[in-house]
Coordinates of C-alpha atoms in Angstrom, one line a residue:
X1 CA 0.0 0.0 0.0
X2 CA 1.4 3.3 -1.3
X3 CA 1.2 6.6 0.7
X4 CA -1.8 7.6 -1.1
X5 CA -3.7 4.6 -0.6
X6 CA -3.1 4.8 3.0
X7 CA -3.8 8.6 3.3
X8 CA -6.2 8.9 1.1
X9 CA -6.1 11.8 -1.8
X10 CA -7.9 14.7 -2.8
X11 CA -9.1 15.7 -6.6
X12 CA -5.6 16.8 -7.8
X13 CA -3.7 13.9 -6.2
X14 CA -2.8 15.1 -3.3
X15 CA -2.8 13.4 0.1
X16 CA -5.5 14.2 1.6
X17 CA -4.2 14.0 5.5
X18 CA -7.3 12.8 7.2
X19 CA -6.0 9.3 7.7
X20 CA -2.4 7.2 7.8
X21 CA 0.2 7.7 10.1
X22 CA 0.6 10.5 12.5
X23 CA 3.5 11.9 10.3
X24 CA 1.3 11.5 7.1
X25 CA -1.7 13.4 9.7
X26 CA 0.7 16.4 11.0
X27 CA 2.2 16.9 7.0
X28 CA 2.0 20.8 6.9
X29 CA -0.5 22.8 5.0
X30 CA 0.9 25.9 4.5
X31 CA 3.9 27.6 5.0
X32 CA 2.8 28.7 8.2
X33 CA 2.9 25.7 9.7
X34 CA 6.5 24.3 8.4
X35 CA 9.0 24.0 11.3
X36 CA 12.4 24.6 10.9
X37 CA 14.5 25.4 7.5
X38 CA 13.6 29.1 8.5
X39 CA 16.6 30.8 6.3
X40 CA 15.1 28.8 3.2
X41 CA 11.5 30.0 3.7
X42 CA 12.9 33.6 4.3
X43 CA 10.7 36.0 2.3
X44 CA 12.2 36.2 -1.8
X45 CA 13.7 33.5 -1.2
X46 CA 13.4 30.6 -4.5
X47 CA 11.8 27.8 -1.7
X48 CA 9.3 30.6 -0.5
X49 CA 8.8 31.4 -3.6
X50 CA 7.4 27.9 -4.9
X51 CA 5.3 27.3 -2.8
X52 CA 3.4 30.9 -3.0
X53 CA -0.1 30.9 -5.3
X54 CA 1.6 33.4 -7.7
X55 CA 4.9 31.6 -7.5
X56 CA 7.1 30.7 -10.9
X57 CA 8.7 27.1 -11.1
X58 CA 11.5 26.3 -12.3
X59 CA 12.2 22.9 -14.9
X60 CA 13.3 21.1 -12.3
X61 CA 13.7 21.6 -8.6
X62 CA 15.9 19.0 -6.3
X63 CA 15.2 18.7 -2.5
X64 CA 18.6 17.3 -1.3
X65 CA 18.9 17.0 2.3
X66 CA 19.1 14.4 5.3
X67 CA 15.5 12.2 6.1
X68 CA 12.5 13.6 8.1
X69 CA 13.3 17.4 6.8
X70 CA 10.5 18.5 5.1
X71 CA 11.2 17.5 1.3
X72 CA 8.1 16.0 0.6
X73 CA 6.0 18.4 2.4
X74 CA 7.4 21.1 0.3
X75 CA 6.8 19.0 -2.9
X76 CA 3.0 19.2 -2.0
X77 CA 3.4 22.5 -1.2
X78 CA 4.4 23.5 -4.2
X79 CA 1.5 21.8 -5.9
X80 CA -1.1 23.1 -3.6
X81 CA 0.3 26.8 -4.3
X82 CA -0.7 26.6 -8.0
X83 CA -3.4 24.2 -7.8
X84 CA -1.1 21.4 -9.6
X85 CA -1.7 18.2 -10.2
X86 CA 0.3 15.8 -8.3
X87 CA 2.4 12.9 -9.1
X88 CA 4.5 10.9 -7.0
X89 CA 6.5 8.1 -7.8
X90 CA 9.3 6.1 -5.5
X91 CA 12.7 5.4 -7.6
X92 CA 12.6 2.3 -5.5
X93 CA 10.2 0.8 -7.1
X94 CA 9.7 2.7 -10.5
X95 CA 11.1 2.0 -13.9
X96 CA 11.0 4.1 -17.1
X97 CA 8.0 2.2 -18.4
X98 CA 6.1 4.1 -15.0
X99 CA 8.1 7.3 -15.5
X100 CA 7.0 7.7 -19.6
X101 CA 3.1 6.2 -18.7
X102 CA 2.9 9.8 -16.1
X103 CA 4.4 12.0 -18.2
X104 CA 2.2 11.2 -21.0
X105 CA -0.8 11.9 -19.1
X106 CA 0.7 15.3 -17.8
X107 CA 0.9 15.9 -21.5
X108 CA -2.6 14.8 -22.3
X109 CA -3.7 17.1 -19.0
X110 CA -1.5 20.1 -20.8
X111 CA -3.6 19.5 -24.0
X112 CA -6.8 19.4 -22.5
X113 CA -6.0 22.3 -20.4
X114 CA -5.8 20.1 -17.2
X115 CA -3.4 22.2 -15.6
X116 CA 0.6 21.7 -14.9
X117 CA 1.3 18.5 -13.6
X118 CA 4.2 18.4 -10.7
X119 CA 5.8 15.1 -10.6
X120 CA 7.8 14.4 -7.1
X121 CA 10.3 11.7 -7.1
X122 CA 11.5 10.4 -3.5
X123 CA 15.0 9.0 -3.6
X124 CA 15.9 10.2 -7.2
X125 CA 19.5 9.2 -5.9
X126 CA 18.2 5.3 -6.4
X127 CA 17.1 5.7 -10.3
X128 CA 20.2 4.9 -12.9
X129 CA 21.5 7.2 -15.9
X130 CA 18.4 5.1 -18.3
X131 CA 15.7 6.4 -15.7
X132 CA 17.4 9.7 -15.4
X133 CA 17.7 10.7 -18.9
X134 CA 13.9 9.1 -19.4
X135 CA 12.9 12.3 -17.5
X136 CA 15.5 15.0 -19.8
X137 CA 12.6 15.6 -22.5
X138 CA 9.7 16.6 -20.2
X139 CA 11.8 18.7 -18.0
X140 CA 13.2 20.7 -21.1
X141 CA 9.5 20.8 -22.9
X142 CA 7.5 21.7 -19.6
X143 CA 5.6 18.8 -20.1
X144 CA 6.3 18.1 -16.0
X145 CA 7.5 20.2 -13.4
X146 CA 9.9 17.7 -11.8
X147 CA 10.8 17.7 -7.7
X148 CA 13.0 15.1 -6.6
X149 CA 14.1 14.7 -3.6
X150 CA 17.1 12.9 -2.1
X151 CA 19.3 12.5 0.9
X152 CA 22.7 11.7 -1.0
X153 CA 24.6 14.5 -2.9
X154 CA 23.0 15.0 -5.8
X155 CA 26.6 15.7 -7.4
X156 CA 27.5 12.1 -7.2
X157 CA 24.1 10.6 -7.8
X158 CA 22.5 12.8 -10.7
X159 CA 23.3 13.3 -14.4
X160 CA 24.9 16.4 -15.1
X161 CA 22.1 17.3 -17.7
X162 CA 19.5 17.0 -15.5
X163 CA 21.3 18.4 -12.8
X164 CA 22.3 21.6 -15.1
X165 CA 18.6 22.3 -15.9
X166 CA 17.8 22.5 -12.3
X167 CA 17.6 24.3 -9.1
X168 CA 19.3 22.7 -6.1
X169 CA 18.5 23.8 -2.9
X170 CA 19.8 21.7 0.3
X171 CA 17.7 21.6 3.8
X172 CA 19.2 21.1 7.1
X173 CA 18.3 18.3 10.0
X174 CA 15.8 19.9 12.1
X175 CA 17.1 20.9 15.5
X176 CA 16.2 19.5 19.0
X177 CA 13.9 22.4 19.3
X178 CA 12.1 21.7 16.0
X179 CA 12.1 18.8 17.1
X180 CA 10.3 19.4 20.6
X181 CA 7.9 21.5 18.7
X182 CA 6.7 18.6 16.0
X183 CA 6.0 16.2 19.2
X184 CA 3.7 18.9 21.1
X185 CA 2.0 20.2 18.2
X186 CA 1.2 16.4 17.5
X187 CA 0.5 15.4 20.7
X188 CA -2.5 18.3 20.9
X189 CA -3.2 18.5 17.8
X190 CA -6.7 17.1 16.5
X191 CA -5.0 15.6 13.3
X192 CA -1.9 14.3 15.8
X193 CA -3.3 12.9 19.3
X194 CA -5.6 15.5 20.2
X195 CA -4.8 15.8 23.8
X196 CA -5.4 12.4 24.8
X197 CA -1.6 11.5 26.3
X198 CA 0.0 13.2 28.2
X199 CA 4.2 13.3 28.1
X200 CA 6.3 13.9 31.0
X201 CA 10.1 15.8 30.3
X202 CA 11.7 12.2 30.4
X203 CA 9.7 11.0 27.7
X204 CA 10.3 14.5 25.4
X205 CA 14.0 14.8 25.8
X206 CA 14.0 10.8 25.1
X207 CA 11.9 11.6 22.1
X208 CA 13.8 14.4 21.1
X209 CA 17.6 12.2 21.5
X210 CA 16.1 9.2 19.3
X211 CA 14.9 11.3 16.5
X212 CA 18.3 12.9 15.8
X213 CA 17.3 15.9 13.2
X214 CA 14.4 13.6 11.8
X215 CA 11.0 14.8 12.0
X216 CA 9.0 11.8 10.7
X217 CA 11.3 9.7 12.5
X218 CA 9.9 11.4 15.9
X219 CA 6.5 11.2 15.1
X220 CA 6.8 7.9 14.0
X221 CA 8.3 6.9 17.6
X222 CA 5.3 9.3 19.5
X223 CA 2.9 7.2 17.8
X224 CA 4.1 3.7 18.4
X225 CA 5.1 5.3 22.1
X226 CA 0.8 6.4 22.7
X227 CA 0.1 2.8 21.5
X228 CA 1.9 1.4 23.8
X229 CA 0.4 3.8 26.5
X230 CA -3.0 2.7 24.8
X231 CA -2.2 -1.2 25.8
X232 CA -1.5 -1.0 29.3
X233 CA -4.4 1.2 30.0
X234 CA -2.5 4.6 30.5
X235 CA -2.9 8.2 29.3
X236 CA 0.0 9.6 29.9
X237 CA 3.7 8.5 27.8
X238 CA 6.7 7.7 29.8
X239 CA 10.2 7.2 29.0
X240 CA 9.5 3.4 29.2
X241 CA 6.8 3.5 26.0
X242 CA 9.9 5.7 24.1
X243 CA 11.9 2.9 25.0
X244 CA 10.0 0.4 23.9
X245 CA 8.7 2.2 20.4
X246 CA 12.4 3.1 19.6
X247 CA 13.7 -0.8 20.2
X248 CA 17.0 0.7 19.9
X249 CA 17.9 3.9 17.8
X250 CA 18.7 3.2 14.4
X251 CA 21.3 5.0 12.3
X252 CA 21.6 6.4 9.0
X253 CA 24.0 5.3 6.5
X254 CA 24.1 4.4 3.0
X255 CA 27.0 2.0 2.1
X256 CA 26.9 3.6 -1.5
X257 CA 25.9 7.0 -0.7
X258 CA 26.9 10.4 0.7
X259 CA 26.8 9.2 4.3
X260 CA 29.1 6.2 3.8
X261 CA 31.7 9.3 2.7
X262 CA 30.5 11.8 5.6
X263 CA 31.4 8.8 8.7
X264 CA 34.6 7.7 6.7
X265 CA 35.7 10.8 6.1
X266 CA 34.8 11.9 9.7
X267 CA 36.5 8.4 10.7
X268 CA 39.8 9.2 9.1
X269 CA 40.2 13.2 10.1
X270 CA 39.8 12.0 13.6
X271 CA 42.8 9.5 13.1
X272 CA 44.6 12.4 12.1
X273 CA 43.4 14.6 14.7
X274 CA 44.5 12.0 17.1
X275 CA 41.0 11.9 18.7
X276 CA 41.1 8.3 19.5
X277 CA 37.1 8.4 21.4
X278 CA 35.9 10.2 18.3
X279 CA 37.9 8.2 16.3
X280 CA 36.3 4.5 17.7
X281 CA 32.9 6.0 17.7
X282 CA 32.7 6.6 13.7
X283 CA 34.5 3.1 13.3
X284 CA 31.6 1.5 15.4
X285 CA 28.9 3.5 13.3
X286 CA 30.8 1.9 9.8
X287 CA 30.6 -1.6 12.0
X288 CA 27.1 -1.4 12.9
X289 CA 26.2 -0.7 9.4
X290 CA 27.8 -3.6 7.9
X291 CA 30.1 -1.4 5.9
X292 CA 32.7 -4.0 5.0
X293 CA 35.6 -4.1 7.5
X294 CA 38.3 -4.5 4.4
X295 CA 37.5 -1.5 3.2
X296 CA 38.1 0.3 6.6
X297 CA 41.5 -1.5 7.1
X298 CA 42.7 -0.1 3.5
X299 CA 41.6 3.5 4.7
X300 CA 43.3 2.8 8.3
X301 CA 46.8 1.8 6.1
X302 CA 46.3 5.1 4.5
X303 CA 46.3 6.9 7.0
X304 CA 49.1 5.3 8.8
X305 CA 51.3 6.2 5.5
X306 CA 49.4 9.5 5.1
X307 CA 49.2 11.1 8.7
X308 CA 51.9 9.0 10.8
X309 CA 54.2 8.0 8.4
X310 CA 57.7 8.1 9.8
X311 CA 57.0 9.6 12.9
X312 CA 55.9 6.2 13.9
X313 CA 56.8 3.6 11.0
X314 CA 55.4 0.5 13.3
X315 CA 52.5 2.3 12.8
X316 CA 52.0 1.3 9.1
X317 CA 53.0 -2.5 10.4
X318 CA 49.8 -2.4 12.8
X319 CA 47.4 -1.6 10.0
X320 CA 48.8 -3.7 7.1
X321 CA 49.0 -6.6 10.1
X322 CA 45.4 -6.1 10.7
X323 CA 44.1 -5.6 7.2
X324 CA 45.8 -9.6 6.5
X325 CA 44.2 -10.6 10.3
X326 CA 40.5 -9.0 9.2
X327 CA 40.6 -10.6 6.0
X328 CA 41.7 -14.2 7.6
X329 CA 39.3 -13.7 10.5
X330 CA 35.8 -12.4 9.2
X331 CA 33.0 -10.5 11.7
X332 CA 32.9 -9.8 14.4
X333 CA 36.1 -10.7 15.6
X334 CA 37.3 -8.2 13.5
X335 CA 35.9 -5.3 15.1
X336 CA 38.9 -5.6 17.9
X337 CA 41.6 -6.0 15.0
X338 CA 40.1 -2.8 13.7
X339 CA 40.2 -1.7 16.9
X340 CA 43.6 -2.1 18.2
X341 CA 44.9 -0.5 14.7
X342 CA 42.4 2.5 14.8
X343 CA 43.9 2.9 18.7
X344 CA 47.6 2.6 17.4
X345 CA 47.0 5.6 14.6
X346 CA 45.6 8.0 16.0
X347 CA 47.5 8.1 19.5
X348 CA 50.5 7.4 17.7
X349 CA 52.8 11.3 16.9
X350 CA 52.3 12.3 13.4
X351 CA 54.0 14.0 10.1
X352 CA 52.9 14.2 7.0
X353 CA 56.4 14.7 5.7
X354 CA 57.0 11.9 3.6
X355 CA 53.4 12.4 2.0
X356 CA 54.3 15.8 1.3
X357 CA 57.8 14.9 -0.1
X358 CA 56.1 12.9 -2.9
X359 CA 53.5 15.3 -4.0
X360 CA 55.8 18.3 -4.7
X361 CA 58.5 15.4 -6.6
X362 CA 55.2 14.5 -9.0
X363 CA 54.5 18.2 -9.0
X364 CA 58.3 18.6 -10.5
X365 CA 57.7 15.8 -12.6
X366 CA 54.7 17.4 -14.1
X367 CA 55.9 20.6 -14.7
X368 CA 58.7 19.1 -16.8
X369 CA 61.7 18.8 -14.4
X370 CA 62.3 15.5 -15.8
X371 CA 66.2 16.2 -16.8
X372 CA 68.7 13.6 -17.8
X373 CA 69.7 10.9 -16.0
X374 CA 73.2 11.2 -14.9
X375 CA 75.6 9.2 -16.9
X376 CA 77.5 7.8 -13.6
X377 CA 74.3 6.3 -12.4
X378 CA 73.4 4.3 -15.6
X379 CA 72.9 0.9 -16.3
X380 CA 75.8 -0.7 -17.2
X381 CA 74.9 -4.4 -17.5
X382 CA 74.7 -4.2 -21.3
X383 CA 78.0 -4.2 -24.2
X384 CA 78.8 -1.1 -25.2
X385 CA 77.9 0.6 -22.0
X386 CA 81.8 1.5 -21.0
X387 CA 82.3 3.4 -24.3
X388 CA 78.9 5.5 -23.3
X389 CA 80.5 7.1 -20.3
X390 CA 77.5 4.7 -18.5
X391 CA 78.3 4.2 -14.7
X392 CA 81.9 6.3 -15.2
X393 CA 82.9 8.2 -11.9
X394 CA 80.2 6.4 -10.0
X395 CA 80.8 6.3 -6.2
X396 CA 80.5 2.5 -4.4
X397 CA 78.2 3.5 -0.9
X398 CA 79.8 1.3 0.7
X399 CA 83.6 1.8 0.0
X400 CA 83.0 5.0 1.9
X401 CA 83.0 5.6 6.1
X402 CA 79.0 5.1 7.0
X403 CA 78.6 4.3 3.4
X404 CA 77.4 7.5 2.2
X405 CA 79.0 8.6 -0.9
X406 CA 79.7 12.5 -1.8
X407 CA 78.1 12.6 -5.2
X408 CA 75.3 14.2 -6.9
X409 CA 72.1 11.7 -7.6
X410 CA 69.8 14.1 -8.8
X411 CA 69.3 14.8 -12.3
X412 CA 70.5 18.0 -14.3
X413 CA 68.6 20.8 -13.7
X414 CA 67.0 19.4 -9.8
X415 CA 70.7 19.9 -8.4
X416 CA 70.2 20.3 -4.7
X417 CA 66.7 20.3 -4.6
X418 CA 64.9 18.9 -1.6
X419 CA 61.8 17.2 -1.2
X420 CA 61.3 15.9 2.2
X421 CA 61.8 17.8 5.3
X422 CA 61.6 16.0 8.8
X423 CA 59.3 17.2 11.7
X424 CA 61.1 16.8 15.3
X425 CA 57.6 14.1 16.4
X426 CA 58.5 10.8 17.2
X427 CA 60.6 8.4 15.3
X428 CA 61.5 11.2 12.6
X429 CA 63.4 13.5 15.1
X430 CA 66.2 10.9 14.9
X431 CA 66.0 11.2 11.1
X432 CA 65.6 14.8 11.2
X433 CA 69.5 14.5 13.1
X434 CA 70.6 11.7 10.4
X435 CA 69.4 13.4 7.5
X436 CA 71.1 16.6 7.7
X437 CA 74.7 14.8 8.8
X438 CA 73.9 12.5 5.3
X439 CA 73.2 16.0 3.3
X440 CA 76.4 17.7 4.3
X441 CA 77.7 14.7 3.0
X442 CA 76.3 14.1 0.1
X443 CA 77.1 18.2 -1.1
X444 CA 80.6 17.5 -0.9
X445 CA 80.7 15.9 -4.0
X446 CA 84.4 16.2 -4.1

């Protein structure tokens, strides 16, 4: 059953709001009664603008922006404002043959002088390229006025042409006081509750903690909460019913969408910020998601190179060592693996030395610095080589007092240049020492 069949719609397609779950119930009307996103709805502002009776539309409008926000409500805003008919469709279950049969009959309505037709899409993240470009010809010929909304970045998930044509505009999770005000208005409400629970401050704050920034998500929890009031006979709501109705919080994450990148990039900036709590807690969100625990060793080896490097060498060991241990072992023994390497990187000191030693050698190498190599370091190993001047005046390392050799390696032109600088963290103070007695050395040349 669909959310029209469950809410019940009016003449233009609209959900009607007099039945279906208390989130369907509570959907704003009007503007007036939206809570939160208060700098989009500011007055001339392209949101506010929609969803005003004399309001122009743009070809295509996407909603992106994290669950529980508001995007659908403003897609039957919209519709309202101009009297519109309305069409939804879920990319989870809709295939072009569904997408061409609606925008056919928004044609047939444009004919007949049925009126503009706006079609919403929920999750336009979830349709592919085919689906996507099914939709290019009635967004360019006005056939549709197309709404989609998504919770992934629409720069990763959209085609560019469709994306071109439209207007992007990105809503905020609601905060703990939007919040609050969704579950009072709903609990009085005569569409919500209408004043027949009561909830103490436990309950509220509870409510307000499980829901995160998502609206629906916290009406969906006061309802099953006054249900389970309803069964054992009570009127008021205590924390125990928001216990029970949550069953323990869920989370949000997308394995192949934007939040898989938000908690690892999260993840790896606290490795390198050496918040080791902050650290564990985004590796137990990736866990409890089922993100796959390979992946997160290869990023925790990255780091280790990346951030640590050789202010703590052992450091790369302990992540490569548990990348081999979680691929032998399997979940969820691998958790701890992850663990104990996650621990070792981001207490461990850190410098970013040797990473930044190779980018500016490529950045030589791109801009051209690519001179000859010297003849004295040459392979030799071939007939003819002698009478080339290959390998002539090359200095043996090791015929020399700590073997290093006073002789120019690098190649005409890069004469003296240096790429890698030592920080004075860790391990890389004692190189910091070494490097500059090997230097002196090496500038002799004589």
């Amino acid at each position: 059953m669909d959310l029209f069949e469950s809410a019940g719609t009016d003449s233009t397609g609209l959900p009607s709001g007099e039945h279906g779950p208390l989130a369907v119930r509570m959907r704003p009307r009007t503007i007036d009664e939206v809570v939160g996103q208060e700098e989009l709805l500011l007055p001339g502002s392209p949101l506010r603008r929609l969803m005003e009776p004399t309001g122009s539309v743009p070809s295509s409008v996407f909603l992106w922006g994290p669950p529980g926000t508001g995007k659908t409500t403003f897609a039957y805003l919209v519709a309202r404002a101009g009297g519109r008919h309305f069409e939804e469709v879920s990319a989870v279950s809709a295939g072009v043959k569904e997408i061409r049969a609606v925008i056919d009959a928004a044609r047939r309505r444009l004919a007949t002088g049925g009126g503009e037709t706006v079609l919403f899409i929920d999750e336009v993240h979830r349709f592919s390229r085919t689906q996507q470009d099914a939709l290019l010809p009635a967004v360019e010929n006005g056939w549709v006025i197309l709404i989609a909304a998504t919770t992934e970045n629409p720069a990763f998930s959209v085609v560019s042409p469709l994306l071109s044509r439209s207007l992007l505009i990105t809503l905020k999770g609601l905060s703990p006081e939007n919040i609050r005000l969704l579950i009072e208005r709903a609990a009085a409400d005569e569409r919500g509750l209408a004043g027949a629970y009561t909830l103490d401050e436990e309950a509220i704050s509870n409510l307000v903690r499980l829901a995160g920034q998502d609206g629906r998500r916290a009406l969906t929890l006061l309802e099953a909460a006054a249900d389970g009031a309803r069964q054992r006979g009570a009127t008021g709501i205590d924390v125990k019913d928001v216990a029970r109705a949550a069953d323990g919080a869920t989370m949000r994450y997308d394995r192949q969408g934007d939040e898989h990148y938000n908690v690892i990039s999260a993840f790896i900036k606290s490795l390198r910020g050496s918040d080791v709590d902050a650290a564990m807690h985004y590796l137990a969100r990736m866990l409890e998601a089922g993100e796959d625990p390979r992946f997160i060793a290869r990023r925790l080896m990255i780091s280790a190179a990346e951030d640590v490097g050789m202010a703590d060498p052992s450091a790369l060991q302990t992540a490569t060592a548990a990348a081999q241990a979680v691929a032998l072992v399997g979940m969820p023994e691998a958790r701890i693996i992850l663990a104990e390497a996650t621990v070792h990187i981001a207490t461990a000191p850190k410098s970013n030395r040797a990473y930044e030693a190779i980018n500016a050698a490529i950045a030589d190498v791109r801009a051209g610095k690519n001179g000859v190599v010297p003849l004295r370091l040459r392979n030799d190993s071939f007939r003819g080589a002698k009478e080339l001047g290959y390998h002539e005046g090359y200095r043996y390392a090791h015929d020399y007092p700590d073997a290093v050799a006073p002789m120019e390696f690098m190649p005409e032109g890069l004469e003296g240049t240096e790429y890698y600088t030592p920080s004075d963290r860790g391990y890389e103070a004692n190189i910091t020492r070494r490097l500059a007695w090997i230097r002196s050395i090496l500038r002799r040349k004589g």
